[in-house]
Coordinates of C-alpha atoms and ligand atoms in Angstrom, one line a residue:
Chain E
M85 CA 24.7 -37.1 0.0
E86 CA 24.7 -37.7 -3.8
G87 CA 23.0 -41.1 -3.7
M88 CA 20.2 -39.8 -1.6
E89 CA 19.4 -37.1 -4.0
I90 CA 18.9 -39.6 -6.9
L91 CA 16.7 -41.8 -4.7
N92 CA 14.7 -38.8 -3.7
A93 CA 14.3 -37.8 -7.4
L94 CA 13.3 -41.4 -8.2
A95 CA 10.7 -41.3 -5.4
V96 CA 9.2 -38.2 -6.7
F97 CA 9.1 -39.6 -10.2
S98 CA 7.5 -42.8 -9.0
N99 CA 4.9 -41.1 -6.9
Y100 CA 3.8 -38.7 -9.7
V101 CA 4.5 -40.6 -12.9
L102 CA 5.3 -44.3 -12.5
V103 CA 2.5 -45.4 -10.2
P104 CA -0.2 -43.3 -11.7
A105 CA 0.9 -44.2 -15.3
L106 CA 0.9 -48.0 -14.4
T107 CA -2.6 -47.6 -13.0
Y108 CA -4.0 -45.6 -15.8
G109 CA -2.2 -47.8 -18.4
S110 CA -3.8 -50.9 -16.9
Q111 CA -7.2 -49.3 -17.1
L112 CA -6.6 -48.3 -20.7
A113 CA -5.2 -51.7 -21.6
L114 CA -8.4 -53.4 -20.3
G115 CA -10.6 -51.0 -22.2
A116 CA -8.5 -51.4 -25.4
L117 CA -8.6 -55.2 -25.1
G118 CA -12.4 -55.0 -25.5
V119 CA -12.2 -52.7 -28.5
T120 CA -9.6 -54.8 -30.2
L121 CA -11.5 -58.1 -29.6
I122 CA -14.6 -56.6 -31.1
Y123 CA -12.6 -55.3 -34.0
G124 CA -10.9 -58.6 -34.6
V125 CA -14.1 -60.7 -34.6
L126 CA -16.9 -58.4 -35.6
R127 CA -14.6 -56.2 -37.8
F128 CA -15.8 -52.7 -36.7
S129 CA -14.7 -50.0 -34.3
N130 CA -17.2 -50.1 -31.5
F131 CA -17.8 -46.5 -30.5
A132 CA -20.2 -47.6 -27.8
H133 CA -17.4 -49.1 -25.7
G134 CA -16.8 -46.1 -23.5
D135 CA -20.5 -46.0 -22.7
T136 CA -20.5 -49.8 -22.2
M137 CA -17.9 -49.1 -19.5
A138 CA -20.1 -46.4 -18.0
F139 CA -23.2 -48.7 -18.0
G140 CA -21.3 -51.6 -16.4
T141 CA -19.8 -49.3 -13.8
M142 CA -23.2 -47.8 -13.0
V143 CA -24.6 -51.2 -12.3
V144 CA -21.6 -51.9 -10.1
I145 CA -22.3 -48.6 -8.2
L146 CA -26.0 -49.5 -7.7
F147 CA -25.1 -52.9 -6.3
T148 CA -22.4 -51.3 -4.1
W149 CA -25.0 -48.9 -2.6
L150 CA -27.4 -51.9 -2.1
F151 CA -24.7 -53.9 -0.3
Q152 CA -23.7 -50.9 1.8
S153 CA -27.4 -50.4 2.8
W154 CA -27.4 -54.0 3.9
G155 CA -24.3 -53.4 5.9
I156 CA -22.1 -55.6 3.8
S157 CA -18.5 -54.5 3.3
F158 CA -15.3 -56.0 2.0
G159 CA -13.1 -55.0 4.9
P160 CA -10.2 -52.8 3.7
L161 CA -11.1 -53.4 0.1
P162 CA -13.8 -51.5 -1.8
T163 CA -17.3 -53.0 -1.6
A164 CA -17.5 -52.4 -5.4
L165 CA -15.3 -55.5 -5.9
L166 CA -18.1 -57.6 -4.4
A167 CA -20.6 -55.8 -6.7
L168 CA -18.3 -56.3 -9.8
P169 CA -19.6 -59.8 -10.8
F170 CA -23.2 -58.5 -10.8
G171 CA -22.2 -55.5 -12.9
I172 CA -20.5 -57.7 -15.4
L173 CA -23.6 -60.0 -15.7
V174 CA -26.0 -57.1 -16.2
C175 CA -23.6 -55.4 -18.7
I176 CA -23.3 -58.7 -20.6
A177 CA -27.1 -58.9 -20.8
L178 CA -27.4 -55.3 -22.2
V179 CA -24.6 -55.8 -24.7
L180 CA -26.2 -59.1 -25.9
L181 CA -29.5 -57.3 -26.3
S182 CA -27.9 -54.6 -28.3
D183 CA -26.4 -57.3 -30.6
K184 CA -29.8 -59.0 -30.9
F185 CA -31.7 -55.9 -31.8
V186 CA -29.1 -53.8 -33.7
Y187 CA -25.9 -55.5 -34.9
R188 CA -27.4 -58.9 -35.9
F189 CA -29.6 -57.1 -38.4
Y190 CA -26.6 -55.6 -40.1
R191 CA -24.7 -58.9 -40.0
R192 CA -27.5 -60.7 -41.8
K193 CA -27.3 -57.9 -44.4
K194 CA -23.5 -58.3 -44.6
A195 CA -23.2 -54.5 -44.0
A196 CA -19.9 -52.7 -44.5
P197 CA -17.8 -52.0 -41.3
V198 CA -18.6 -48.3 -41.6
I199 CA -22.3 -49.1 -41.2
F200 CA -21.6 -51.1 -38.1
M201 CA -19.5 -48.2 -36.7
I202 CA -22.4 -45.8 -37.2
A203 CA -24.8 -48.2 -35.7
S204 CA -22.5 -48.4 -32.7
M205 CA -22.7 -44.6 -32.3
G206 CA -26.5 -45.0 -32.1
V207 CA -26.0 -47.7 -29.4
M208 CA -23.6 -45.3 -27.7
F209 CA -26.2 -42.5 -27.5
V210 CA -28.8 -44.9 -26.1
M211 CA -26.5 -46.3 -23.4
N212 CA -25.3 -42.8 -22.6
G213 CA -28.9 -41.6 -22.1
L214 CA -29.7 -44.7 -20.1
V215 CA -26.8 -44.1 -17.7
R216 CA -27.6 -40.4 -17.3
F217 CA -31.2 -41.2 -16.7
I218 CA -30.7 -43.9 -14.1
I219 CA -27.8 -42.6 -12.1
S220 CA -27.6 -38.9 -13.2
P221 CA -24.8 -37.2 -15.1
K222 CA -23.1 -36.1 -11.9
D223 CA -19.7 -36.9 -10.5
I224 CA -20.0 -39.9 -8.1
Q225 CA -17.5 -41.3 -5.6
F226 CA -18.2 -44.9 -4.7
R227 CA -14.9 -45.9 -3.2
D228 CA -14.9 -47.2 0.4
G229 CA -12.5 -49.2 2.6
E230 CA -8.9 -48.3 3.3
R231 CA -7.4 -45.5 1.2
F232 CA -3.7 -46.4 1.1
I233 CA -1.6 -49.5 0.9
I234 CA 1.4 -47.3 1.8
K235 CA 1.3 -43.7 2.8
A236 CA 3.9 -41.2 1.7
R237 CA 4.9 -40.5 5.4
E238 CA 5.3 -44.2 6.1
F239 CA 7.4 -44.6 3.0
K240 CA 9.7 -41.7 4.0
Q241 CA 10.2 -43.2 7.5
M242 CA 10.8 -46.7 6.1
F243 CA 13.5 -45.6 3.6
G244 CA 14.7 -42.5 5.4
L245 CA 14.1 -40.3 2.4
D246 CA 12.8 -36.7 2.1
E247 CA 10.3 -37.8 -0.5
G248 CA 7.7 -40.5 -0.2
V249 CA 5.8 -42.8 -2.6
A250 CA 2.1 -43.2 -1.8
I251 CA 0.4 -46.2 -3.2
K252 CA -3.4 -46.1 -3.1
V253 CA -5.5 -49.3 -2.6
T254 CA -7.3 -48.5 -5.9
Q255 CA -3.9 -48.4 -7.7
G256 CA -2.8 -51.7 -6.2
I257 CA -6.2 -53.3 -7.0
T258 CA -6.1 -52.0 -10.6
V259 CA -2.7 -53.4 -11.4
V260 CA -3.4 -56.8 -9.7
I261 CA -6.8 -57.3 -11.3
A262 CA -5.4 -56.2 -14.7
I263 CA -2.7 -58.8 -14.5
V264 CA -5.1 -61.6 -13.4
V265 CA -7.6 -60.6 -16.1
V266 CA -5.0 -60.5 -18.9
I267 CA -3.6 -63.9 -17.9
A268 CA -7.1 -65.4 -17.8
L269 CA -7.9 -63.9 -21.2
F270 CA -4.7 -65.1 -22.8
W271 CA -5.2 -68.6 -21.3
F272 CA -8.7 -68.6 -22.8
L273 CA -7.6 -67.4 -26.2
N274 CA -4.6 -69.7 -26.6
R275 CA -5.5 -72.8 -24.7
T276 CA -9.3 -73.5 -25.0
R277 CA -11.1 -74.7 -28.1
T278 CA -13.5 -71.8 -28.0
G279 CA -10.8 -69.3 -27.6
K280 CA -8.8 -70.8 -30.5
S281 CA -12.0 -70.8 -32.7
M282 CA -12.3 -67.0 -31.9
R283 CA -8.8 -66.4 -33.1
A284 CA -9.4 -68.5 -36.2
F285 CA -12.6 -66.6 -36.9
S286 CA -10.7 -63.3 -36.5
D287 CA -8.0 -64.6 -38.8
N288 CA -10.1 -65.9 -41.7
E289 CA -13.9 -65.9 -41.4
D290 CA -14.6 -67.8 -44.6
L291 CA -12.2 -70.7 -43.7
A292 CA -13.7 -70.7 -40.1
L293 CA -17.1 -71.3 -41.6
L294 CA -15.7 -74.1 -43.9
S295 CA -14.3 -75.7 -40.7
G296 CA -17.7 -75.8 -39.1
I297 CA -17.0 -73.0 -36.5
N298 CA -20.3 -71.5 -35.5
P299 CA -20.2 -67.7 -36.2
D300 CA -23.1 -66.9 -33.8
K301 CA -21.3 -68.6 -30.9
V302 CA -18.0 -66.8 -31.6
V303 CA -19.8 -63.5 -31.8
M304 CA -21.7 -64.0 -28.6
I305 CA -18.7 -65.0 -26.6
T306 CA -16.8 -62.0 -28.0
W307 CA -19.5 -59.7 -26.8
M308 CA -19.6 -61.3 -23.4
I309 CA -15.8 -60.9 -23.0
A310 CA -15.9 -57.3 -24.2
A311 CA -18.7 -56.5 -21.8
A312 CA -16.8 -58.1 -18.9
L313 CA -13.6 -56.2 -19.8
A314 CA -15.5 -52.9 -20.1
T315 CA -17.2 -53.3 -16.7
I316 CA -13.9 -54.2 -15.0
A317 CA -12.0 -51.3 -16.7
G318 CA -14.8 -48.9 -15.9
T319 CA -15.1 -49.9 -12.3
L320 CA -11.3 -49.7 -11.7
Y321 CA -11.2 -46.3 -13.3
G322 CA -14.1 -45.1 -11.3
L323 CA -12.7 -46.4 -8.0
D324 CA -9.4 -44.7 -8.8
K325 CA -10.8 -41.4 -9.9
S326 CA -14.6 -41.0 -9.9
F327 CA -17.6 -42.0 -11.9
K328 CA -19.1 -39.6 -14.4
A329 CA -20.9 -40.5 -17.6
F330 CA -19.2 -37.8 -19.7
T331 CA -15.7 -38.8 -18.5
Y332 CA -16.3 -42.3 -19.7
F333 CA -17.4 -41.1 -23.1
M334 CA -14.1 -39.0 -23.3
L335 CA -12.1 -42.1 -22.4
L336 CA -13.0 -43.5 -25.9
L337 CA -10.2 -41.4 -27.4
P338 CA -7.2 -42.8 -25.3
I339 CA -8.7 -46.3 -25.5
F340 CA -9.0 -46.2 -29.3
A341 CA -5.6 -44.7 -29.5
S342 CA -4.2 -47.6 -27.4
A343 CA -5.9 -50.2 -29.5
I344 CA -4.8 -48.6 -32.8
V345 CA -1.3 -47.9 -31.7
G346 CA -0.9 -51.5 -30.6
G347 CA -2.5 -52.8 -33.8
L348 CA -6.2 -53.3 -34.0
G349 CA -7.2 -56.9 -33.5
S350 CA -4.0 -57.7 -31.6
P351 CA -4.7 -58.3 -27.8
L352 CA -1.0 -58.0 -27.0
G353 CA -0.9 -54.7 -28.9
A354 CA -3.8 -53.4 -26.9
I355 CA -1.9 -53.9 -23.7
A356 CA 1.3 -52.4 -25.0
G357 CA -0.7 -49.5 -26.5
G358 CA -2.5 -48.9 -23.2
Y359 CA 0.7 -48.4 -21.3
L360 CA 2.4 -46.5 -24.1
I361 CA -0.5 -43.9 -24.2
A362 CA -0.7 -43.7 -20.4
F363 CA 3.0 -43.2 -19.9
T364 CA 3.3 -40.7 -22.7
E365 CA 0.3 -38.7 -21.5
I366 CA 1.5 -38.5 -18.0
M367 CA 5.2 -38.0 -18.7
L368 CA 4.5 -35.1 -21.2
T369 CA 2.1 -33.3 -18.8
Y370 CA 4.1 -33.8 -15.6
A371 CA 6.1 -30.8 -14.1
Y372 CA 9.7 -32.0 -13.6
K373 CA 10.8 -29.1 -11.4
K374 CA 11.2 -31.1 -8.3
V375 CA 12.8 -34.1 -9.9
A376 CA 15.3 -31.8 -11.7
E377 CA 16.2 -30.0 -8.5
Y378 CA 17.2 -33.3 -6.9
M379 CA 19.1 -34.4 -10.0
V380 CA 21.1 -31.3 -10.5
P381 CA 24.1 -31.4 -8.2
G382 CA 24.6 -28.6 -5.6
D383 CA 22.1 -27.6 -3.0
E384 CA 21.0 -24.1 -3.9
W385 CA 19.9 -24.6 -7.5
E386 CA 16.3 -23.8 -8.1
A387 CA 14.5 -24.4 -11.4
D388 CA 12.9 -21.1 -12.7
S389 CA 10.0 -22.9 -14.4
L390 CA 7.8 -25.8 -13.7
M391 CA 9.6 -27.7 -16.4
Q392 CA 6.4 -29.1 -17.7
L393 CA 6.3 -29.9 -21.5
L394 CA 2.5 -29.7 -21.8
S395 CA -0.3 -28.3 -19.7
T396 CA -2.6 -31.1 -18.4
D397 CA -5.3 -29.4 -20.4
Y398 CA -3.7 -31.0 -23.4
K399 CA -3.6 -34.6 -22.2
F400 CA -6.2 -35.7 -24.7
A401 CA -4.2 -34.1 -27.4
V402 CA -1.4 -36.4 -26.6
S403 CA -3.4 -39.5 -27.5
F404 CA -4.5 -37.8 -30.6
M405 CA -1.0 -36.9 -31.7
I406 CA 0.3 -40.4 -31.1
L407 CA -2.7 -41.7 -33.0
L408 CA -1.8 -39.5 -36.0
L409 CA 1.8 -40.4 -36.0
V410 CA 1.0 -44.1 -35.9
L411 CA -1.5 -43.8 -38.7
L412 CA 1.0 -41.9 -40.8
F413 CA 4.0 -44.0 -40.3
R414 CA 2.8 -47.5 -39.2
P415 CA -0.9 -47.9 -40.0
T416 CA -0.9 -51.5 -38.7
G417 CA 0.3 -50.5 -35.3
I418 CA 3.2 -51.9 -33.2
F419 CA 2.0 -55.5 -33.3
K420 CA 0.9 -55.6 -37.0
G421 CA -2.9 -55.6 -36.4
K422 CA -5.3 -55.1 -39.3
S423 CA -4.6 -51.9 -41.1
V424 CA -7.3 -49.2 -40.5
Chain T
M1312 CA -23.5 -94.5 -59.4
S1313 CA -20.6 -92.2 -58.6
F1314 CA -19.7 -91.2 -55.1
L1315 CA -20.2 -87.5 -56.0
T1316 CA -22.6 -86.5 -58.7
A1317 CA -23.1 -82.8 -59.4
E1318 CA -25.4 -82.7 -62.3
N1319 CA -26.6 -80.0 -64.7
M1320 CA -25.5 -77.1 -62.4
T1321 CA -26.6 -73.7 -63.7
G1322 CA -26.0 -70.6 -61.6
G1323 CA -23.7 -67.7 -60.6
Y1324 CA -23.0 -65.0 -58.2
G1325 CA -25.9 -62.7 -59.1
A1326 CA -27.6 -61.6 -62.3
A1327 CA -25.6 -63.5 -64.9
D1328 CA -25.1 -67.3 -64.7
I1329 CA -21.4 -68.4 -64.7
L1330 CA -22.1 -72.1 -64.8
H1331 CA -24.3 -73.6 -67.6
D1332 CA -25.5 -77.1 -67.3
C1333 CA -22.2 -78.2 -65.8
T1334 CA -21.8 -81.8 -64.6
I1335 CA -19.0 -83.0 -62.4
T1336 CA -18.6 -86.5 -60.9
A1337 CA -16.0 -88.2 -58.7
E1338 CA -15.6 -91.9 -57.9
E1339 CA -14.6 -93.4 -54.6
G1340 CA -10.8 -93.4 -54.2
E1341 CA -10.2 -91.8 -57.5
I1342 CA -8.9 -88.4 -58.7
A1343 CA -11.1 -86.2 -60.8
V1344 CA -9.5 -83.1 -62.3
I1345 CA -11.0 -79.9 -63.7
V1346 CA -8.9 -77.9 -66.1
G1347 CA -9.7 -75.0 -68.4
P1348 CA -8.7 -71.4 -69.1
N1349 CA -8.7 -68.6 -66.6
G1350 CA -12.2 -67.4 -65.7
A1351 CA -13.8 -70.6 -67.1
G1352 CA -15.7 -71.1 -63.9
K1353 CA -13.6 -73.8 -62.3
S1354 CA -13.6 -72.2 -58.9
T1355 CA -17.2 -71.4 -59.3
A1356 CA -18.0 -75.0 -60.0
M1357 CA -16.2 -76.1 -56.9
K1358 CA -18.1 -73.6 -54.8
A1359 CA -21.3 -74.8 -56.3
V1360 CA -20.5 -78.4 -55.4
F1361 CA -19.7 -77.2 -51.8
G1362 CA -22.9 -75.2 -51.4
M1363 CA -21.2 -71.8 -51.3
L1364 CA -23.2 -70.6 -54.4
D1365 CA -26.8 -70.7 -55.3
I1366 CA -27.5 -73.0 -58.3
H1367 CA -31.0 -72.6 -59.5
T1368 CA -30.9 -75.7 -61.7
G1369 CA -29.3 -79.1 -61.1
S1370 CA -28.5 -81.2 -58.1
V1371 CA -25.6 -82.4 -56.0
K1372 CA -25.6 -85.9 -54.7
L1373 CA -23.1 -87.4 -52.3
D1374 CA -23.1 -91.2 -51.8
G1375 CA -26.6 -91.3 -53.3
E1376 CA -28.0 -88.7 -50.9
D1377 CA -29.3 -85.4 -52.3
I1378 CA -27.4 -82.6 -50.6
T1379 CA -28.3 -79.8 -53.0
K1380 CA -30.0 -77.8 -50.2
L1381 CA -27.4 -78.3 -47.5
S1382 CA -25.2 -75.4 -46.2
P1383 CA -21.4 -75.8 -46.5
Q1384 CA -21.1 -76.6 -42.8
A1385 CA -23.6 -79.4 -43.1
R1386 CA -21.7 -80.7 -46.1
V1387 CA -18.5 -80.8 -43.9
A1388 CA -20.5 -83.0 -41.5
K1389 CA -21.5 -85.3 -44.4
G1390 CA -17.8 -85.9 -45.2
M1391 CA -16.8 -83.2 -47.7
A1392 CA -13.8 -81.0 -47.2
F1393 CA -12.7 -78.0 -49.3
V1394 CA -9.4 -76.3 -49.7
P1395 CA -10.2 -72.9 -51.4
Q1396 CA -7.9 -71.4 -54.0
T1397 CA -6.9 -68.4 -51.9
N1398 CA -6.8 -67.6 -48.1
N1399 CA -6.9 -71.3 -47.3
V1400 CA -5.1 -71.2 -43.9
F1401 CA -5.5 -69.3 -40.7
P1402 CA -2.3 -67.1 -40.9
T1403 CA -1.8 -65.9 -37.3
I1404 CA -2.4 -69.1 -35.5
S1405 CA 0.0 -72.0 -35.4
V1406 CA 0.2 -74.9 -37.8
E1407 CA -1.1 -77.3 -35.1
E1408 CA -4.0 -75.0 -34.2
N1409 CA -4.8 -74.8 -37.9
L1410 CA -5.2 -78.6 -37.9
E1411 CA -7.2 -78.5 -34.7
M1412 CA -9.6 -76.0 -36.2
G1413 CA -10.0 -78.3 -39.2
A1414 CA -11.3 -80.9 -36.8
F1415 CA -13.5 -78.4 -35.0
L1416 CA -16.7 -80.4 -35.6
R1417 CA -15.2 -83.6 -34.3
E1418 CA -16.0 -84.6 -30.7
D1419 CA -13.7 -87.7 -30.7
D1420 CA -9.9 -87.9 -30.2
I1421 CA -8.2 -86.1 -33.1
S1422 CA -4.6 -86.9 -32.2
K1423 CA -4.4 -90.0 -34.5
T1424 CA -5.6 -88.0 -37.5
M1425 CA -3.1 -85.3 -36.7
E1426 CA -0.4 -87.9 -36.5
Q1427 CA -1.5 -89.2 -40.0
V1428 CA -1.3 -85.7 -41.4
Y1429 CA 2.2 -85.2 -39.9
E1430 CA 3.2 -88.6 -41.5
L1431 CA 1.9 -87.3 -44.9
F1432 CA 3.6 -83.9 -44.5
P1433 CA 6.6 -84.4 -42.1
I1434 CA 7.7 -80.8 -42.5
L1435 CA 4.5 -79.6 -40.7
K1436 CA 5.4 -81.6 -37.6
D1437 CA 8.7 -79.6 -37.4
K1438 CA 6.8 -76.3 -37.9
R1439 CA 3.8 -77.1 -35.8
R1440 CA 4.4 -74.3 -33.3
Q1441 CA 5.0 -71.7 -36.1
N1442 CA 2.2 -69.5 -37.4
A1443 CA 0.9 -70.7 -40.7
G1444 CA 1.3 -67.2 -42.3
E1445 CA 5.1 -67.4 -41.8
L1446 CA 5.6 -70.6 -43.9
S1447 CA 6.6 -70.8 -47.6
G1448 CA 3.9 -71.2 -50.2
G1449 CA 4.4 -74.9 -50.6
Q1450 CA 4.3 -75.5 -46.8
R1451 CA 1.2 -73.3 -46.5
Q1452 CA -0.6 -75.5 -49.1
Q1453 CA 0.4 -78.5 -47.0
V1454 CA -1.2 -76.9 -44.0
A1455 CA -4.3 -76.1 -46.1
V1456 CA -4.6 -79.8 -47.3
G1457 CA -3.8 -81.0 -43.8
R1458 CA -6.5 -78.9 -42.2
A1459 CA -9.1 -80.3 -44.7
L1460 CA -8.0 -83.9 -43.9
M1461 CA -8.6 -83.4 -40.2
T1462 CA -12.3 -84.0 -40.6
Q1463 CA -11.5 -87.4 -42.0
P1464 CA -13.5 -86.5 -45.2
K1465 CA -14.6 -89.0 -47.8
L1466 CA -14.4 -86.4 -50.5
L1467 CA -11.5 -83.9 -50.6
M1468 CA -11.9 -80.9 -52.9
L1469 CA -8.8 -78.9 -53.8
D1470 CA -8.8 -75.6 -55.8
E1471 CA -5.4 -75.2 -57.4
P1472 CA -3.4 -76.8 -54.6
T1473 CA -0.1 -76.2 -56.5
A1474 CA -0.7 -72.5 -57.3
G1475 CA 2.5 -70.5 -56.9
V1476 CA 4.8 -73.4 -55.9
S1477 CA 8.0 -74.6 -57.6
P1478 CA 7.8 -77.6 -60.0
I1479 CA 9.6 -79.8 -57.5
V1480 CA 7.2 -79.0 -54.7
M1481 CA 4.3 -79.5 -57.2
D1482 CA 5.4 -83.1 -58.0
E1483 CA 5.8 -83.6 -54.2
L1484 CA 2.2 -82.4 -53.6
F1485 CA 0.8 -84.5 -56.4
D1486 CA 2.5 -87.6 -54.9
R1487 CA 0.9 -86.8 -51.6
I1488 CA -2.5 -86.3 -53.2
I1489 CA -2.2 -89.7 -55.0
E1490 CA -1.4 -91.2 -51.6
V1491 CA -4.5 -89.7 -50.1
A1492 CA -6.6 -91.1 -52.9
R1493 CA -5.1 -94.5 -52.4
S1494 CA -6.4 -94.4 -48.8
G1495 CA -9.9 -94.4 -50.3
I1496 CA -10.7 -90.7 -50.3
S1497 CA -12.2 -89.3 -53.5
I1498 CA -10.4 -86.2 -54.8
L1499 CA -11.9 -83.5 -56.9
M1500 CA -9.2 -81.0 -57.9
V1501 CA -8.9 -77.9 -60.0
E1502 CA -5.5 -77.4 -61.7
Q1503 CA -3.7 -74.8 -63.7
N1504 CA -0.9 -77.3 -64.5
A1505 CA -3.2 -79.2 -66.8
R1506 CA -0.7 -81.7 -68.3
Q1507 CA 0.7 -82.9 -64.9
A1508 CA -2.7 -83.0 -63.3
L1509 CA -4.3 -85.0 -66.1
N1510 CA -1.4 -87.4 -65.8
I1511 CA -2.5 -88.4 -62.4
A1512 CA -6.2 -88.0 -63.0
D1513 CA -8.6 -91.0 -63.4
K1514 CA -11.1 -88.6 -64.9
G1515 CA -10.7 -85.1 -66.4
Y1516 CA -13.1 -82.3 -67.2
V1517 CA -12.3 -79.4 -69.5
L1518 CA -14.4 -76.5 -68.6
V1519 CA -14.9 -73.5 -71.0
Q1520 CA -17.2 -70.6 -70.2
G1521 CA -19.0 -72.6 -67.5
R1522 CA -19.7 -75.5 -69.8
N1523 CA -18.4 -79.0 -70.0
K1524 CA -16.3 -78.9 -73.2
F1525 CA -14.5 -82.3 -72.9
T1526 CA -15.0 -85.1 -70.4
D1527 CA -12.9 -88.3 -70.5
T1528 CA -10.3 -90.2 -68.6
G1529 CA -7.1 -88.3 -67.9
E1530 CA -5.2 -90.5 -70.4
A1531 CA -7.7 -90.0 -73.2
L1532 CA -7.8 -86.2 -72.7
L1533 CA -4.0 -86.1 -72.9
A1534 CA -4.1 -88.0 -76.1
N1535 CA -7.0 -86.0 -77.7
P1536 CA -5.4 -83.7 -80.3
E1537 CA -8.1 -81.0 -79.9
V1538 CA -7.5 -80.8 -76.2
R1539 CA -3.8 -80.8 -76.7
K1540 CA -4.0 -78.0 -79.2
S1541 CA -6.3 -75.7 -77.3
F1542 CA -5.5 -76.4 -73.6
L1543 CA -2.2 -78.2 -73.3
G1544 CA -0.1 -75.9 -75.6
G1545 CA 0.3 -78.5 -78.4
Ligands
ADP1011 N1 -17.3 -63.7 -56.0 C1 -17.6 -63.4 -57.3 N2 -18.6 -62.6 -57.6 C2 -18.9 -62.3 -58.9 N3 -18.3 -62.8 -59.9 C3 -17.3 -63.7 -59.7 C4 -16.9 -64.0 -58.4 N4 -15.9 -64.9 -58.4 C5 -15.7 -65.1 -59.8 N5 -16.5 -64.4 -60.5 C6 -16.6 -64.5 -62.0 O1 -16.9 -65.8 -62.4 C7 -16.2 -66.1 -63.6 C8 -15.5 -67.5 -63.3 O2 -14.5 -67.3 -62.3 P1 -13.8 -68.5 -61.6 O3 -14.8 -69.5 -61.3 O4 -13.0 -67.9 -60.5 O5 -12.8 -68.9 -62.8 P2 -11.6 -69.9 -62.7 O6 -11.5 -70.5 -61.4 O7 -11.9 -70.9 -63.7 O8 -10.4 -69.1 -63.1 C9 -15.3 -65.0 -63.9 O9 -15.9 -64.2 -64.9 C10 -15.2 -64.2 -62.6 O10 -15.1 -62.8 -62.9
MG1012 MG1 -10.1 -70.4 -59.9

């Protein structure tokens, strides 16, 4: 039956592209939001953001193990969610320390953004070493609880299709938490006095000072939010895939690509950029063989290749290419951020 | 005793002094205007009065109190407000949020002051949800002045509030500024449109190379042949 074929194709596409890309896009969006807020308020590209994510996630893992040793669990949900608030707090503490001992010095000296960026690389190496030293550079799985919200087999039975869509608990959690966090963040930025003062400071620092807005407070709150976002993004990514210090360092590229594509300094842009990068990366590296076989009418047709545009080995090249194109043709990004 | 007395200010941005023994005063509820050629140090004098510049000689007194050592933020708390010559609005937040940010230091209810600003500049009420950066030059200047008024200042300092606006909008802005002065607020204003500005000024200063060249009432300066010849185009 013709209609069934299309539904099957859609199911395959959802299972291998739509659901994973929504998940990965949410993780990138949360990471890019942190980068873009720091850029907007402190005016530099924070290269330590990937390792901030790693540090926060590491603390979450340590608390997860502690809770597990106490026999505490979160039912069908991962225990890591219970550990998340503690990870956020410790990560905030570390980031505020890095500001106190590194960035504040350069702020007093009114250093150029490039100096801040290089300082952030130093912070990156320190955080990276800290994480490897404390929890090892190895690959770590810390997911527990139920694995699936819906299994492929259940999906097939439910809809009477040959192909199923599996949705993992970690994927569901990622999307739900990303939505909640983004709503909370936008409420804070647009509705509270402190949030508005952050936007004003990002807009025009001199005028903010003339209006009596306290720069130290704005900077502190920005770091706290960035650390919280980093820990959440890192934990969701680690639950969904796995935790490894090096992987988080590598995430810096797609995260920066997301923030820059969306327009540095623009929170809305960071979200759009996150999904754009995720969808492009996954769609360009997915093998469409099966989808095509369902879509082409007639039963016997078989694709003679995988129909894959790019090998998955090149997935980081995708971020890089998009980044290049944006910088060449629209340096301010989709949402007109600050030009880089 | 004037409400604002900035006396014998000497200083600049670094090695070389821009201001030399410069004195500016403003009376309560009156308009004082600084005019002079480009690069004379008019903006620098405003920054010095507002504490954004180190002056190594001279003093600034507000209502009899010596505020020479205070930071700009502390001066805002003392009742001074400043509209800089450039970048004087928050472009990507709304008009209403610009006004809110102007009142950032206030803990009391700001809605009445906001209503007063909207009465002074009705167009801002219509555009209150729009980002300030999307407005026309004249409207942006109104936002800038409105933001400064939100602290309920006793001294309002304006650096070229009519820069880049049409003559009609300029007259309109001057009328509003007179209105503000009538309500008891002292105004210290820098203007490129010297003739029109001196027309509404109670007192005028002609600044040349960081020095007071002429100081008199607005009327007297307009009548002074030397001022007319050199600074008002005949
Ligand atoms: N931020 C600054 N740093 C160094 N020099 C400056 C700065 N701003 C202005 N100047 C110099 O100070 C002098 C006076 O400038 P300014 O006060 O802006 O003049 P005006 O407002 O009368 O046109 C000029 O020579 C200008 O080059
Ligand atoms: Mg000037």
